[in-house]
Amino acid sequence: MRRPEPCSPCRQLCRLNRASVCIGCGRTAPEIRDWLNLDAQARWRVLRRASERRSKLDSQVDKA
C-alpha cells in the first residue's frame, strides 16, 4: 500500500528564528522553498525533521 501525499505543515505562523527555522512549522528556509519540488518520500523526511525541531522549540519555550 502506498503512503499518502503529505500535506504542508504550514501553520500560518511564518517567522524564522535565529537558526533560520520557522517557529510555526519547524522547517528551515530551504525546506520551505523546496517543498513543492520534493517528492512524497522527501516531504515525509522533512516532516520528521520539522517535528523534531518543533519539539525542541516547544521545550525551549516551556523552560523560559
Coordinates of N, CA, C and O in Angstrom, one line a residue:
M1 N 0.8 -1.2 0.0 CA 0.0 0.0 0.0 C 0.9 1.2 0.0 O 1.9 1.3 0.7
R2 N 0.5 2.2 -0.8 CA 1.3 3.4 -1.0 C 0.9 4.4 0.1 O -0.2 4.6 0.4
R3 N 1.9 5.1 0.6 CA 1.7 6.1 1.7 C 1.1 7.3 1.0 O 1.5 7.7 -0.1
P4 N 0.2 8.0 1.7 CA -0.5 9.2 1.1 C 0.5 10.4 0.9 O 1.5 10.4 1.7
E5 N 0.2 11.3 0.0 CA 1.0 12.5 -0.1 C 0.9 13.3 1.2 O -0.2 13.5 1.7
P6 N 2.0 13.8 1.7 CA 2.0 14.6 2.9 C 1.5 16.0 2.6 O 1.8 16.5 1.6
C7 N 0.8 16.5 3.6 CA 0.3 17.9 3.5 C 1.3 18.9 4.0 O 2.1 18.5 4.9
S8 N 1.3 20.1 3.6 CA 2.3 21.1 4.1 C 2.0 21.3 5.6 O 0.8 21.4 6.0
P9 N 3.0 21.4 6.4 CA 2.9 21.6 7.8 C 2.7 23.1 8.2 O 2.6 23.4 9.4
C10 N 2.6 24.0 7.2 CA 2.5 25.4 7.4 C 1.3 25.7 8.4 O 0.2 25.2 8.2
R11 N 1.6 26.5 9.4 CA 0.5 26.9 10.4 C 0.2 28.3 10.3 O -0.4 28.9 11.2
Q12 N 0.7 29.0 9.3 CA 0.4 30.4 9.1 C 1.1 31.3 10.2 O 0.6 32.3 10.5
L13 N 2.1 30.7 10.8 CA 2.9 31.5 11.8 C 4.3 31.6 11.2 O 5.3 31.2 11.8
C14 N 4.4 32.1 10.1 CA 5.7 32.1 9.3 C 6.7 33.2 9.8 O 6.5 34.4 9.5
R15 N 7.6 32.7 10.6 CA 8.7 33.6 11.1 C 9.9 32.8 11.4 O 9.7 31.8 12.1
L16 N 11.0 33.1 10.9 CA 12.2 32.3 11.1 C 12.9 32.8 12.4 O 13.0 34.0 12.6
N17 N 13.4 31.9 13.2 CA 14.2 32.3 14.4 C 15.7 32.5 14.0 O 16.0 32.5 12.8
R18 N 16.5 32.7 14.9 CA 17.9 32.9 14.6 C 18.6 31.8 13.9 O 19.6 32.0 13.3
A19 N 18.1 30.6 14.1 CA 18.7 29.4 13.5 C 18.1 29.2 12.1 O 18.3 28.1 11.5
S20 N 17.3 30.1 11.6 CA 16.6 30.0 10.3 C 15.6 28.9 10.2 O 15.4 28.2 9.2
V21 N 14.9 28.6 11.4 CA 13.9 27.6 11.4 C 12.6 28.4 11.7 O 12.5 29.2 12.6
C22 N 11.5 28.0 10.9 CA 10.2 28.6 11.1 C 9.7 28.2 12.5 O 9.6 27.0 12.8
I23 N 9.2 29.2 13.2 CA 8.7 28.9 14.6 C 7.3 28.3 14.5 O 6.8 27.7 15.4
G24 N 6.6 28.4 13.3 CA 5.3 27.8 13.2 C 5.4 26.3 12.8 O 4.8 25.4 13.4
C25 N 6.1 26.0 11.7 CA 6.1 24.6 11.2 C 7.4 23.8 11.5 O 7.4 22.6 11.3
G26 N 8.5 24.5 11.9 CA 9.7 23.8 12.2 C 10.6 23.5 11.0 O 11.6 22.9 11.1
R27 N 10.2 24.0 9.8 CA 11.0 23.7 8.6 C 12.1 24.8 8.5 O 11.9 26.0 9.0
T28 N 13.2 24.5 7.8 CA 14.2 25.5 7.5 C 13.8 26.3 6.3 O 12.9 25.8 5.5
A29 N 14.4 27.4 6.1 CA 14.1 28.2 4.9 C 14.2 27.4 3.6 O 13.3 27.4 2.7
P30 N 15.3 26.6 3.4 CA 15.4 25.8 2.2 C 14.3 24.8 2.1 O 13.8 24.5 1.0
E31 N 13.9 24.2 3.2 CA 12.9 23.2 3.2 C 11.5 23.8 2.7 O 10.8 23.2 2.0
I32 N 11.3 25.0 3.2 CA 10.0 25.7 2.8 C 10.1 26.0 1.3 O 9.1 25.8 0.6
R33 N 11.2 26.6 0.9 CA 11.4 27.0 -0.5 C 11.2 25.8 -1.5 O 10.6 25.9 -2.5
D34 N 11.8 24.6 -1.1 CA 11.8 23.5 -2.0 C 10.6 22.6 -1.9 O 10.5 21.6 -2.6
W35 N 9.7 22.8 -0.9 CA 8.6 21.9 -0.6 C 7.9 21.4 -1.9 O 7.6 20.2 -2.1
L36 N 7.5 22.3 -2.8 CA 6.7 22.0 -3.9 C 7.4 21.1 -4.9 O 6.8 20.4 -5.7
N37 N 8.8 21.2 -4.9 CA 9.6 20.4 -5.8 C 10.0 19.0 -5.3 O 10.6 18.2 -6.0
L38 N 9.7 18.7 -4.0 CA 10.1 17.5 -3.4 C 9.1 16.4 -3.7 O 7.9 16.6 -3.8
D39 N 9.6 15.1 -3.8 CA 8.7 14.0 -4.0 C 8.1 13.7 -2.6 O 8.5 14.2 -1.6
A40 N 7.2 12.8 -2.6 CA 6.5 12.4 -1.3 C 7.4 11.9 -0.3 O 7.3 12.3 0.9
Q41 N 8.4 11.1 -0.7 CA 9.3 10.5 0.3 C 10.2 11.6 0.9 O 10.4 11.6 2.2
A42 N 10.6 12.5 0.2 CA 11.4 13.6 0.7 C 10.6 14.5 1.6 O 11.1 15.0 2.6
R43 N 9.3 14.7 1.3 CA 8.4 15.5 2.1 C 8.2 14.9 3.5 O 8.2 15.5 4.5
W44 N 8.1 13.5 3.5 CA 7.9 12.8 4.8 C 9.2 13.0 5.6 O 9.1 13.2 6.8
R45 N 10.4 13.0 5.0 CA 11.6 13.2 5.7 C 11.6 14.6 6.3 O 12.0 14.8 7.5
V46 N 11.2 15.6 5.5 CA 11.2 17.0 6.0 C 10.2 17.1 7.2 O 10.5 17.7 8.2
L47 N 9.1 16.4 7.1 CA 8.1 16.5 8.2 C 8.7 15.9 9.5 O 8.4 16.4 10.6
R48 N 9.4 14.8 9.4 CA 10.0 14.2 10.6 C 11.0 15.1 11.2 O 11.0 15.3 12.4
R49 N 11.9 15.7 10.4 CA 12.9 16.6 10.9 C 12.2 17.9 11.5 O 12.6 18.4 12.6
A50 N 11.2 18.4 10.8 CA 10.5 19.6 11.3 C 9.8 19.3 12.6 O 9.8 20.1 13.6
S51 N 9.2 18.1 12.8 CA 8.6 17.7 14.0 C 9.6 17.7 15.2 O 9.3 18.2 16.3
E52 N 10.8 17.1 14.9 CA 11.8 17.1 15.9 C 12.2 18.5 16.3 O 12.4 18.8 17.5
R53 N 12.4 19.4 15.3 CA 12.7 20.8 15.6 C 11.7 21.5 16.4 O 12.0 22.2 17.3
R54 N 10.4 21.3 16.0 CA 9.3 21.9 16.8 C 9.3 21.5 18.2 O 9.0 22.3 19.1
S55 N 9.5 20.2 18.5 CA 9.6 19.7 19.8 C 10.7 20.4 20.6 O 10.5 20.8 21.8
K56 N 11.8 20.6 20.0 CA 12.9 21.3 20.7 C 12.5 22.8 20.9 O 12.8 23.3 22.0
L57 N 11.9 23.4 19.9 CA 11.4 24.8 20.1 C 10.4 24.9 21.3 O 10.5 25.8 22.1
D58 N 9.5 24.0 21.3 CA 8.4 24.0 22.3 C 9.0 23.8 23.7 O 8.6 24.4 24.7
S59 N 10.0 22.9 23.8 CA 10.7 22.7 25.1 C 11.5 23.9 25.6 O 11.5 24.2 26.7
Q60 N 12.0 24.6 24.6 CA 12.8 25.9 25.0 C 11.8 26.9 25.5 O 12.1 27.6 26.4
V61 N 10.6 27.0 24.9 CA 9.6 28.0 25.3 C 9.1 27.6 26.7 O 8.9 28.5 27.5
D62 N 8.9 26.3 26.9 CA 8.5 25.9 28.2 C 9.4 26.2 29.4 O 9.1 26.5 30.5
K63 N 10.8 26.2 29.0 CA 11.8 26.5 30.0 C 11.9 28.0 30.3 O 12.4 28.3 31.3
A64 N 11.5 28.8 29.4 CA 11.6 30.2 29.5 C 10.6 30.8 30.5 O 9.7 30.3 31.0

